[in-house]
Tab-separated table of C-alpha atoms in Angstrom:
chain	number	residue	atom	x	y	z
A	18	MET	CA	-320.597	123.344	-12.619
A	19	LEU	CA	-319.524	120.085	-14.143
A	20	ASP	CA	-316.693	121.917	-15.797
A	21	ASN	CA	-315.448	123.259	-12.392
A	22	ILE	CA	-315.619	119.847	-10.914
A	23	GLY	CA	-313.641	118.419	-13.765
A	24	ALA	CA	-311.007	121.105	-13.368
A	25	VAL	CA	-310.658	120.279	-9.743
A	26	VAL	CA	-310.395	116.606	-10.526
A	27	ALA	CA	-307.824	117.341	-13.156
A	28	ALA	CA	-305.845	119.403	-10.744
A	29	ARG	CA	-305.821	116.723	-8.046
A	30	GLY	CA	-304.843	114.199	-10.675
A	31	SER	CA	-301.556	116.043	-11.092
A	32	ARG	CA	-300.469	115.425	-7.356
A	33	PRO	CA	-299.466	112.105	-5.788
A	34	HIS	CA	-302.393	109.956	-5.299
A	35	GLY	CA	-303.637	109.829	-1.766
A	36	THR	CA	-301.892	110.728	1.580
A	37	GLY	CA	-299.307	107.917	1.318
A	38	GLY	CA	-297.366	109.770	-1.277
A	39	PHE	CA	-297.350	112.862	0.790
A	40	MET	CA	-296.059	111.097	3.895
A	41	GLU	CA	-293.273	109.396	1.956
A	42	THR	CA	-292.148	112.728	0.697
A	43	THR	CA	-292.143	114.132	4.172
A	44	ARG	CA	-290.055	111.205	5.519
A	45	ARG	CA	-287.468	111.625	2.816
A	46	GLN	CA	-287.153	115.228	3.708
A	47	GLN	CA	-286.731	114.431	7.379
A	48	ARG	CA	-284.089	111.772	6.641
A	49	GLY	CA	-282.222	114.273	4.559
A	50	ARG	CA	-282.236	116.829	7.350
A	51	ARG	CA	-281.088	114.220	9.896
A	52	SER	CA	-278.254	113.143	7.596
A	53	VAL	CA	-277.128	116.705	7.271
A	54	LEU	CA	-277.220	117.116	11.066
A	55	ARG	CA	-275.184	113.951	11.574
A	56	ARG	CA	-272.553	115.111	9.132
A	57	ARG	CA	-272.415	118.455	10.842
A	58	ARG	CA	-272.086	116.819	14.259
A	59	ALA	CA	-269.312	114.478	13.010
A	60	LEU	CA	-267.498	117.400	11.509
A	61	VAL	CA	-267.745	119.346	14.772
A	62	ALA	CA	-266.521	116.322	16.748
A	63	ALA	CA	-263.619	115.819	14.351
A	64	ILE	CA	-262.684	119.456	14.647
A	65	GLY	CA	-262.818	119.148	18.497
A	66	VAL	CA	-260.608	116.057	18.541
A	67	LEU	CA	-258.144	117.731	16.199
A	68	ALA	CA	-258.025	120.757	18.465
A	69	VAL	CA	-257.325	118.588	21.540
A	70	VAL	CA	-254.534	116.749	19.729
A	71	LEU	CA	-252.992	120.015	18.589
A	72	VAL	CA	-253.105	121.399	22.134
A	73	ALA	CA	-251.521	118.216	23.539
A	74	VAL	CA	-248.742	118.290	20.959
A	75	GLY	CA	-248.062	121.900	21.805
A	76	VAL	CA	-247.842	121.169	25.543
A	77	VAL	CA	-245.430	118.272	24.977
A	78	ALA	CA	-243.298	120.442	22.768
A	79	VAL	CA	-243.195	123.169	25.408
A	80	VAL	CA	-242.320	120.693	28.176
A	81	ARG	CA	-239.581	119.119	26.092
A	82	GLY	CA	-238.258	122.501	25.235
A	83	THR	CA	-237.939	123.483	28.907
A	84	THR	CA	-236.692	120.198	30.346
A	85	SER	CA	-234.788	118.156	27.863
A	86	THR	CA	-234.080	120.140	24.753
A	87	PRO	CA	-230.566	121.539	25.259
A	88	SER	CA	-229.803	125.081	24.338
A	89	PRO	CA	-227.442	125.652	21.454
A	90	ALA	CA	-224.647	126.323	24.010
A	91	ALA	CA	-225.452	123.119	25.843
A	92	GLN	CA	-225.560	121.176	22.595
A	93	SER	CA	-222.035	122.317	21.832
A	94	ALA	CA	-220.691	121.392	25.353
A	95	ASP	CA	-219.208	118.004	26.284
A	96	PRO	CA	-221.628	115.531	27.844
A	97	PRO	CA	-221.439	115.401	31.692
A	98	THR	CA	-218.938	112.932	33.187
A	99	PRO	CA	-220.496	110.342	35.516
A	100	THR	CA	-219.564	110.869	39.218
A	101	PRO	CA	-217.210	108.046	40.272
A	102	THR	CA	-217.825	106.036	43.431
A	103	PRO	CA	-215.654	107.624	46.173
A	104	THR	CA	-212.675	105.535	47.306
A	105	PRO	CA	-212.508	105.127	51.122
A	106	THR	CA	-209.628	107.042	52.736
A	107	PRO	CA	-207.008	104.531	53.955
A	108	LEU	CA	-206.600	104.311	57.734
A	109	THR	CA	-203.451	105.686	59.293
A	110	ALA	CA	-201.117	103.172	60.902
A	111	SER	CA	-202.391	104.194	64.341
A	112	ARG	CA	-206.067	103.904	63.387
A	113	GLN	CA	-205.399	100.533	61.768
A	114	LEU	CA	-203.868	99.279	65.022
A	115	LEU	CA	-206.980	100.393	66.861
A	116	ALA	CA	-209.271	98.831	64.269
A	117	ASP	CA	-207.474	95.490	64.611
A	118	SER	CA	-207.437	95.541	68.423
A	119	ASP	CA	-210.054	93.902	70.625
A	120	ASP	CA	-208.867	95.837	73.707
A	121	PRO	CA	-211.605	98.337	74.674
A	122	ALA	CA	-208.946	100.407	76.477
A	123	ALA	CA	-206.498	100.392	73.565
A	124	CYS	CA	-204.411	103.506	72.960
A	125	ALA	CA	-202.346	103.974	69.798
A	126	VAL	CA	-199.040	105.631	70.671
A	127	SER	CA	-197.175	107.419	67.871
A	128	PHE	CA	-193.596	108.661	68.044
A	129	ALA	CA	-192.244	111.911	66.618
A	130	GLY	CA	-189.026	113.895	66.584
A	131	ASP	CA	-185.720	114.225	64.809
A	132	ALA	CA	-184.592	110.902	63.282
A	133	ILE	CA	-187.512	109.113	64.945
A	134	THR	CA	-188.805	106.322	62.691
A	135	GLU	CA	-190.393	103.999	65.250
A	136	PRO	CA	-193.811	102.699	64.161
A	137	PRO	CA	-196.832	103.301	66.382
A	138	GLN	CA	-197.644	100.729	69.037
A	139	LEU	CA	-200.626	99.795	71.138
A	140	GLN	CA	-200.761	100.438	74.855
A	141	SER	CA	-203.660	99.946	77.256
A	142	GLN	CA	-205.186	102.936	79.000
A	143	GLY	CA	-205.095	102.716	82.771
A	144	ALA	CA	-201.999	100.474	82.750
A	145	LEU	CA	-198.342	101.484	82.900
A	146	TYR	CA	-196.526	102.027	79.615
A	147	ASP	CA	-195.006	98.739	78.525
A	148	SER	CA	-191.776	98.392	76.515
A	149	LEU	CA	-191.553	101.835	74.956
A	150	PRO	CA	-188.896	101.796	72.228
A	151	ILE	CA	-185.386	103.101	72.820
A	152	PRO	CA	-184.187	104.355	69.428
A	153	ARG	CA	-180.552	104.032	68.353
A	154	ARG	CA	-178.705	106.592	66.268
A	155	ASP	CA	-175.037	106.857	65.367
A	156	GLY	CA	-173.321	109.720	67.126
A	157	ALA	CA	-176.190	110.449	69.510
A	158	VAL	CA	-177.653	109.222	72.783
A	159	PHE	CA	-181.419	108.936	73.128
A	160	ALA	CA	-182.707	111.257	75.847
A	161	GLY	CA	-186.206	109.860	76.347
A	162	TRP	CA	-189.833	110.402	75.368
A	163	TYR	CA	-191.705	113.547	76.326
A	164	ALA	CA	-195.312	114.696	76.368
A	165	GLY	CA	-194.691	117.591	73.956
A	166	PRO	CA	-192.037	118.912	71.559
A	167	ALA	CA	-191.131	121.829	73.842
A	168	ASP	CA	-190.574	119.467	76.772
A	169	ALA	CA	-188.410	117.256	74.566
A	170	GLN	CA	-186.275	120.222	73.576
A	171	ALA	CA	-185.909	121.295	77.221
A	172	PHE	CA	-185.448	117.734	78.615
A	173	THR	CA	-188.161	118.435	81.183
A	174	ILE	CA	-187.951	115.596	83.710
A	175	ALA	CA	-191.531	116.010	84.925
A	176	ALA	CA	-192.794	115.608	81.337
A	177	ARG	CA	-190.616	112.612	80.478
A	178	VAL	CA	-192.726	109.514	79.856
A	179	ASN	CA	-191.755	105.882	80.523
A	180	GLY	CA	-192.950	102.669	82.123
A	181	ALA	CA	-193.457	104.404	85.456
A	182	ASP	CA	-196.373	106.373	83.990
A	183	VAL	CA	-200.018	105.429	83.501
A	184	VAL	CA	-201.268	105.455	79.907
A	185	THR	CA	-203.863	108.155	79.200
A	186	CYS	CA	-205.095	109.078	75.710
A	187	THR	CA	-207.342	111.547	73.939
A	188	ASP	CA	-209.560	109.919	71.308
A	189	ASP	CA	-207.611	106.674	71.770
A	190	GLU	CA	-204.370	108.199	70.448
A	191	ILE	CA	-201.309	109.992	71.803
A	192	THR	CA	-197.997	111.170	70.391
A	193	LEU	CA	-194.721	111.094	72.315
A	194	TYR	CA	-191.744	113.221	71.273
A	195	GLY	CA	-188.167	111.999	71.342
A	196	ALA	CA	-185.013	113.919	72.226
A	197	TRP	CA	-181.270	113.357	71.781
A	198	LYS	CA	-178.036	114.376	73.463
A	199	SER	CA	-174.504	114.115	72.211
A	200	PRO	CA	-172.232	111.451	73.736
A	201	ASP	CA	-169.983	114.229	75.072
A	202	GLU	CA	-172.894	115.888	76.875
A	203	VAL	CA	-173.871	112.608	78.498
A	204	ALA	CA	-170.306	111.747	79.491
A	205	SER	CA	-169.783	115.172	81.048
A	206	GLU	CA	-172.757	114.700	83.365
A	207	ASP	CA	-171.432	111.362	84.674
A	208	VAL	CA	-174.792	110.324	86.121
A	209	GLY	CA	-174.885	107.673	88.851
A	210	VAL	CA	-178.261	106.008	89.429
A	211	PRO	CA	-179.092	104.805	92.974
A	212	ILE	CA	-180.991	101.519	93.426
A	213	LEU	CA	-182.640	101.744	96.837
A	214	MET	CA	-182.964	98.446	98.725
A	215	TYR	CA	-185.656	97.995	101.387
A	216	HIS	CA	-186.543	94.762	103.207
A	217	GLN	CA	-189.139	94.633	105.988
A	218	PHE	CA	-191.296	97.358	107.549
A	219	THR	CA	-192.543	98.158	111.025
A	220	THR	CA	-195.096	100.429	112.647
A	221	ARG	CA	-192.929	100.709	115.770
A	222	PRO	CA	-190.893	103.937	115.868
A	223	GLU	CA	-188.353	102.162	118.085
A	224	GLY	CA	-187.994	99.398	115.531
A	225	GLU	CA	-188.124	95.637	115.880
A	226	ASP	CA	-186.106	93.564	118.320
A	227	GLY	CA	-183.464	91.061	117.351
A	228	TRP	CA	-180.464	90.927	115.083
A	229	LEU	CA	-182.517	91.708	111.967
A	230	LYS	CA	-183.632	95.054	113.377
A	231	GLY	CA	-181.562	96.879	110.758
A	232	ASN	CA	-183.640	95.320	107.983
A	233	TYR	CA	-186.818	97.046	109.140
A	234	ALA	CA	-187.743	100.511	107.914
A	235	TYR	CA	-190.157	102.502	110.046
A	236	ILE	CA	-193.235	102.894	107.872
A	237	ASN	CA	-193.517	106.641	108.556
A	238	ASP	CA	-189.952	107.072	107.297
A	239	PHE	CA	-190.829	105.064	104.200
A	240	ASP	CA	-193.884	107.272	103.641
A	241	ALA	CA	-191.685	110.381	103.856
A	242	HIS	CA	-189.204	108.833	101.407
A	243	MET	CA	-191.855	108.056	98.800
A	244	ALA	CA	-193.534	111.452	99.252
A	245	TYR	CA	-190.219	113.195	98.638
A	246	ILE	CA	-189.480	111.164	95.493
A	247	ALA	CA	-192.952	111.881	94.129
A	248	GLU	CA	-193.100	115.566	95.062
A	249	LYS	CA	-189.618	116.306	93.706
A	250	GLN	CA	-190.598	114.472	90.527
A	251	PHE	CA	-187.648	112.120	90.435
A	252	TYR	CA	-187.316	110.148	87.229
A	253	LEU	CA	-188.001	106.456	87.815
A	254	PRO	CA	-186.126	104.405	85.174
A	255	THR	CA	-187.384	100.996	84.100
A	256	TRP	CA	-184.959	98.074	83.947
A	257	ASP	CA	-184.721	98.148	80.158
A	258	GLU	CA	-183.862	101.851	80.419
A	259	LEU	CA	-181.193	101.117	83.008
A	260	SER	CA	-179.719	98.500	80.676
A	261	ALA	CA	-179.597	100.989	77.770
A	262	PHE	CA	-178.102	103.598	80.118
A	263	ILE	CA	-175.307	101.191	81.070
A	264	ASP	CA	-174.661	100.560	77.360
A	265	GLY	CA	-174.351	104.307	76.727
A	266	GLN	CA	-177.457	104.313	74.517
A	267	LEU	CA	-179.811	106.214	76.848
A	268	TYR	CA	-179.457	109.400	78.840
A	269	LEU	CA	-180.813	109.382	82.404
A	270	PRO	CA	-180.973	112.591	84.436
A	271	HIS	CA	-179.197	113.060	87.754
A	272	GLN	CA	-182.588	113.137	89.413
A	273	SER	CA	-183.180	109.411	88.841
A	274	VAL	CA	-183.821	106.661	91.361
A	275	ILE	CA	-184.928	103.013	91.366
A	276	VAL	CA	-186.846	101.692	94.380
A	277	THR	CA	-186.684	97.972	95.260
A	278	ASP	CA	-187.748	95.635	98.049
A	279	ASP	CA	-186.306	92.202	98.809
A	280	ASP	CA	-188.255	89.088	99.817
A	281	ALA	CA	-191.876	90.325	99.356
A	282	ASP	CA	-192.301	90.002	103.131
A	283	GLN	CA	-195.817	90.268	104.530
A	284	THR	CA	-194.930	93.663	106.028
A	285	TRP	CA	-194.071	94.860	102.532
A	286	LEU	CA	-197.477	93.760	101.282
A	287	ASP	CA	-199.446	95.091	104.256
A	288	LEU	CA	-197.609	98.321	105.059
A	289	ALA	CA	-195.426	99.460	102.171
A	290	VAL	CA	-197.451	98.660	99.051
A	291	PRO	CA	-200.312	101.019	100.064
A	292	VAL	CA	-197.719	103.817	100.414
A	293	VAL	CA	-196.256	103.025	96.996
A	294	GLU	CA	-199.700	103.186	95.414
A	295	LYS	CA	-200.611	106.361	97.276
A	296	TYR	CA	-197.696	108.233	95.714
A	297	GLY	CA	-197.564	106.327	92.427
A	298	VAL	CA	-193.872	105.481	92.745
A	299	LEU	CA	-192.649	102.650	90.515
A	300	THR	CA	-191.021	99.933	92.645
A	301	THR	CA	-189.629	96.455	92.111
A	302	SER	CA	-190.382	93.637	94.520
A	303	PHE	CA	-187.844	90.804	94.343
A	304	VAL	CA	-189.969	87.735	95.043
A	305	ILE	CA	-188.929	84.273	96.271
A	306	THR	CA	-191.328	82.463	93.965
A	307	GLY	CA	-191.090	79.202	95.893
A	308	ALA	CA	-192.875	81.066	98.716
A	309	ARG	CA	-195.143	83.456	96.758
A	310	GLN	CA	-196.903	82.932	93.431
A	311	ALA	CA	-199.576	85.639	93.720
A	312	PRO	CA	-199.817	88.392	91.104
A	313	SER	CA	-198.487	91.874	91.712
A	314	PRO	CA	-200.142	93.562	94.707
A	315	GLY	CA	-200.290	96.968	93.015
A	316	LEU	CA	-200.250	98.819	89.716
A	317	HIS	CA	-196.869	100.390	90.449
A	318	VAL	CA	-195.228	97.199	91.745
A	319	LEU	CA	-193.092	95.164	89.351
A	320	GLN	CA	-192.405	91.631	90.548
A	321	ARG	CA	-188.992	90.216	89.652
A	322	SER	CA	-187.055	87.165	90.774
A	323	HIS	CA	-185.254	86.600	94.062
A	324	THR	CA	-184.810	83.003	92.819
A	325	HIS	CA	-187.334	80.209	93.114
A	326	ASP	CA	-185.728	78.117	95.853
A	327	MET	CA	-182.161	79.373	96.320
A	328	HIS	CA	-182.833	81.792	99.193
A	329	THR	CA	-181.498	79.145	101.590
A	330	ALA	CA	-178.020	78.583	102.934
A	331	GLY	CA	-175.928	75.815	101.407
A	332	ASP	CA	-173.488	73.499	103.091
A	333	ASN	CA	-170.861	76.203	103.504
A	334	GLY	CA	-173.307	78.668	105.079
A	335	LYS	CA	-173.596	80.698	101.904
A	336	GLY	CA	-176.582	80.862	99.627
A	337	ARG	CA	-177.407	78.014	97.316
A	338	MET	CA	-176.708	80.243	94.363
A	339	VAL	CA	-172.972	79.945	95.027
A	340	ASN	CA	-173.251	76.226	95.815
A	341	TYR	CA	-175.303	75.115	92.796
A	342	SER	CA	-174.029	74.146	89.373
A	343	VAL	CA	-174.831	76.171	86.273
A	344	ASP	CA	-177.512	73.666	85.269
A	345	GLN	CA	-179.130	73.796	88.699
A	346	ILE	CA	-179.157	77.586	88.639
A	347	VAL	CA	-180.694	77.577	85.164
A	348	ALA	CA	-183.447	75.191	86.271
A	349	ASP	CA	-184.260	77.271	89.366
A	350	MET	CA	-184.342	80.557	87.484
A	351	ASN	CA	-186.515	79.084	84.747
A	352	ALA	CA	-188.969	77.912	87.374
A	353	SER	CA	-189.078	81.417	88.824
A	354	ALA	CA	-189.586	82.997	85.403
A	355	ALA	CA	-192.456	80.612	84.644
A	356	ILE	CA	-194.312	82.017	87.657
A	357	LEU	CA	-193.470	85.696	87.148
A	358	GLY	CA	-193.758	85.641	83.362
A	359	VAL	CA	-190.581	87.653	82.815
A	360	LYS	CA	-186.803	87.225	82.578
A	361	GLN	CA	-185.002	90.490	83.052
A	362	VAL	CA	-183.411	91.232	86.413
A	363	MET	CA	-183.010	89.327	89.676
A	364	ALA	CA	-181.581	89.955	93.149
A	365	TYR	CA	-178.961	87.583	94.584
A	366	PRO	CA	-180.130	85.934	97.833
A	367	TYR	CA	-178.018	87.337	100.681
A	368	GLY	CA	-176.103	89.178	97.969
A	369	HIS	CA	-174.017	86.063	97.345
A	370	TYR	CA	-172.818	85.456	93.800
A	371	ASN	CA	-169.813	84.233	91.844
A	372	ASP	CA	-168.848	83.534	88.249
A	373	THR	CA	-170.865	80.293	88.241
A	374	ALA	CA	-173.951	82.173	89.399
A	375	LYS	CA	-173.487	84.787	86.690
A	376	GLU	CA	-173.050	82.129	84.016
A	377	GLY	CA	-176.190	80.360	85.209
A	378	LEU	CA	-178.111	83.630	84.851
A	379	ARG	CA	-176.765	84.210	81.354
A	380	GLN	CA	-177.759	80.755	80.226
A	381	ALA	CA	-181.180	81.162	81.808
A	382	GLY	CA	-181.686	84.372	79.806
A	383	TYR	CA	-181.348	87.019	82.546
A	384	GLU	CA	-179.624	90.263	81.633
A	385	MET	CA	-179.164	91.945	85.014
A	386	ALA	CA	-178.717	91.090	88.683
A	387	ARG	CA	-178.597	93.296	91.765
A	388	THR	CA	-176.100	92.705	94.559
A	389	ILE	CA	-175.940	94.178	98.072
A	390	GLU	CA	-172.665	95.918	97.347
A	391	PRO	CA	-172.896	99.676	97.970
A	392	GLY	CA	-172.662	102.094	95.090
A	393	TYR	CA	-174.389	103.715	92.124
A	394	VAL	CA	-174.991	102.440	88.607
A	395	HIS	CA	-172.941	104.198	85.921
A	396	ALA	CA	-172.439	103.712	82.210
A	397	GLY	CA	-170.335	100.579	81.836
A	398	THR	CA	-171.361	98.973	85.162
A	399	ASP	CA	-171.402	95.154	85.156
A	400	LYS	CA	-175.056	94.315	84.523
A	401	LEU	CA	-174.791	91.084	86.534
A	402	ALA	CA	-173.301	92.904	89.528
A	403	LEU	CA	-175.432	96.023	90.036
A	404	PRO	CA	-174.615	97.908	93.268
A	405	THR	CA	-177.261	99.220	95.645
A	406	VAL	CA	-178.047	101.850	98.282
A	407	ARG	CA	-179.246	100.001	101.375
A	408	ILE	CA	-181.951	101.587	103.551
A	409	ASN	CA	-181.597	100.561	107.190
A	410	TYR	CA	-183.734	101.130	110.246
A	411	GLY	CA	-183.671	104.708	111.511
A	412	MET	CA	-182.872	106.345	108.164
A	413	GLY	CA	-185.166	109.344	107.944
A	414	LEU	CA	-185.904	111.787	105.148
A	415	GLN	CA	-182.667	113.744	105.471
A	416	ASP	CA	-180.679	110.512	105.228
A	417	LEU	CA	-182.468	109.711	101.957
A	418	ILE	CA	-181.814	113.226	100.621
A	419	ASN	CA	-178.115	112.816	101.419
A	420	LEU	CA	-178.090	109.564	99.435
A	421	ILE	CA	-180.092	110.528	96.318
A	422	GLY	CA	-179.905	114.352	96.239
């Protein structure tokens, strides 16, 4: 019994003494297992991170390969050339004129045709053409501006454009086409241009009483005259065209006529001007500027000088224009021009003129003057002694036709 107990005691003596040793052993074992688990977890985490990095690198490589990595063919090509900043297209001469103009109705007029080199010019839509050029060319006579090249070739009177026409444009631009004739062609036609001269007007078919009855045109006759000129499409030359025609530099057709009125009488303003505007016939009113300073009464009415204060008889019963000195004439005509704003053509009061009167006009800067002498204007006519076709009371439409064709 004692021997068994001793054996047991001996056996227990070979183990750690007490429970403390046992617990310590157990804790060491647990710490070892936890350490192993932590190392495993760290390894797994490291493997996961490495996998993510590898995936990310692969994605970047794929993206670069599809977007920025050039193909072998692209690598061998030249690098792309940068696109230059476009240079604005320069404006044409006509468009530049329009760009520089502050006129909302501006129209740029260009000129075309054989030997035509005139630069474009500005006109104003709704107004009459002003100062269209008259080209010069050796061995040829200018035959006018036309609305189209075919009209220019055919010299179509109805399509000929000048200062009697109202400016109309498409997209603020228009082109006029020039034509030429030979000097022999022009000379063979021997055109004579009539300058019609009216004075006062009346609504009385029987006319006015008194010694000036012949000066009055019955307004219905005047209406018939203007209607005929408009309907038959007579060409209505401007004064600068008439001057070039006299010089042999411009061709005018046989079907040409210039309409004028003397004195700017109240009957002209009240009765005749509405007729002129109704038919759109270019006319010239010779104004005594000492008596009238108002602007033109109509679009188609040009106002020119009938002197400032020389429409009065002098000491010898003739007009002052043949009684004044050159200096006096110059002063009077300058005063008239200051009111009208133009020096170009005038009408002699009473038709009286002499060499002194003509010299006074030259020195004052006037190029032309109309008399009351009967006749037609031809090439070579004295510009300071233009003849006229007088319209008297009782002259109806047939009388006009006999005079102007």
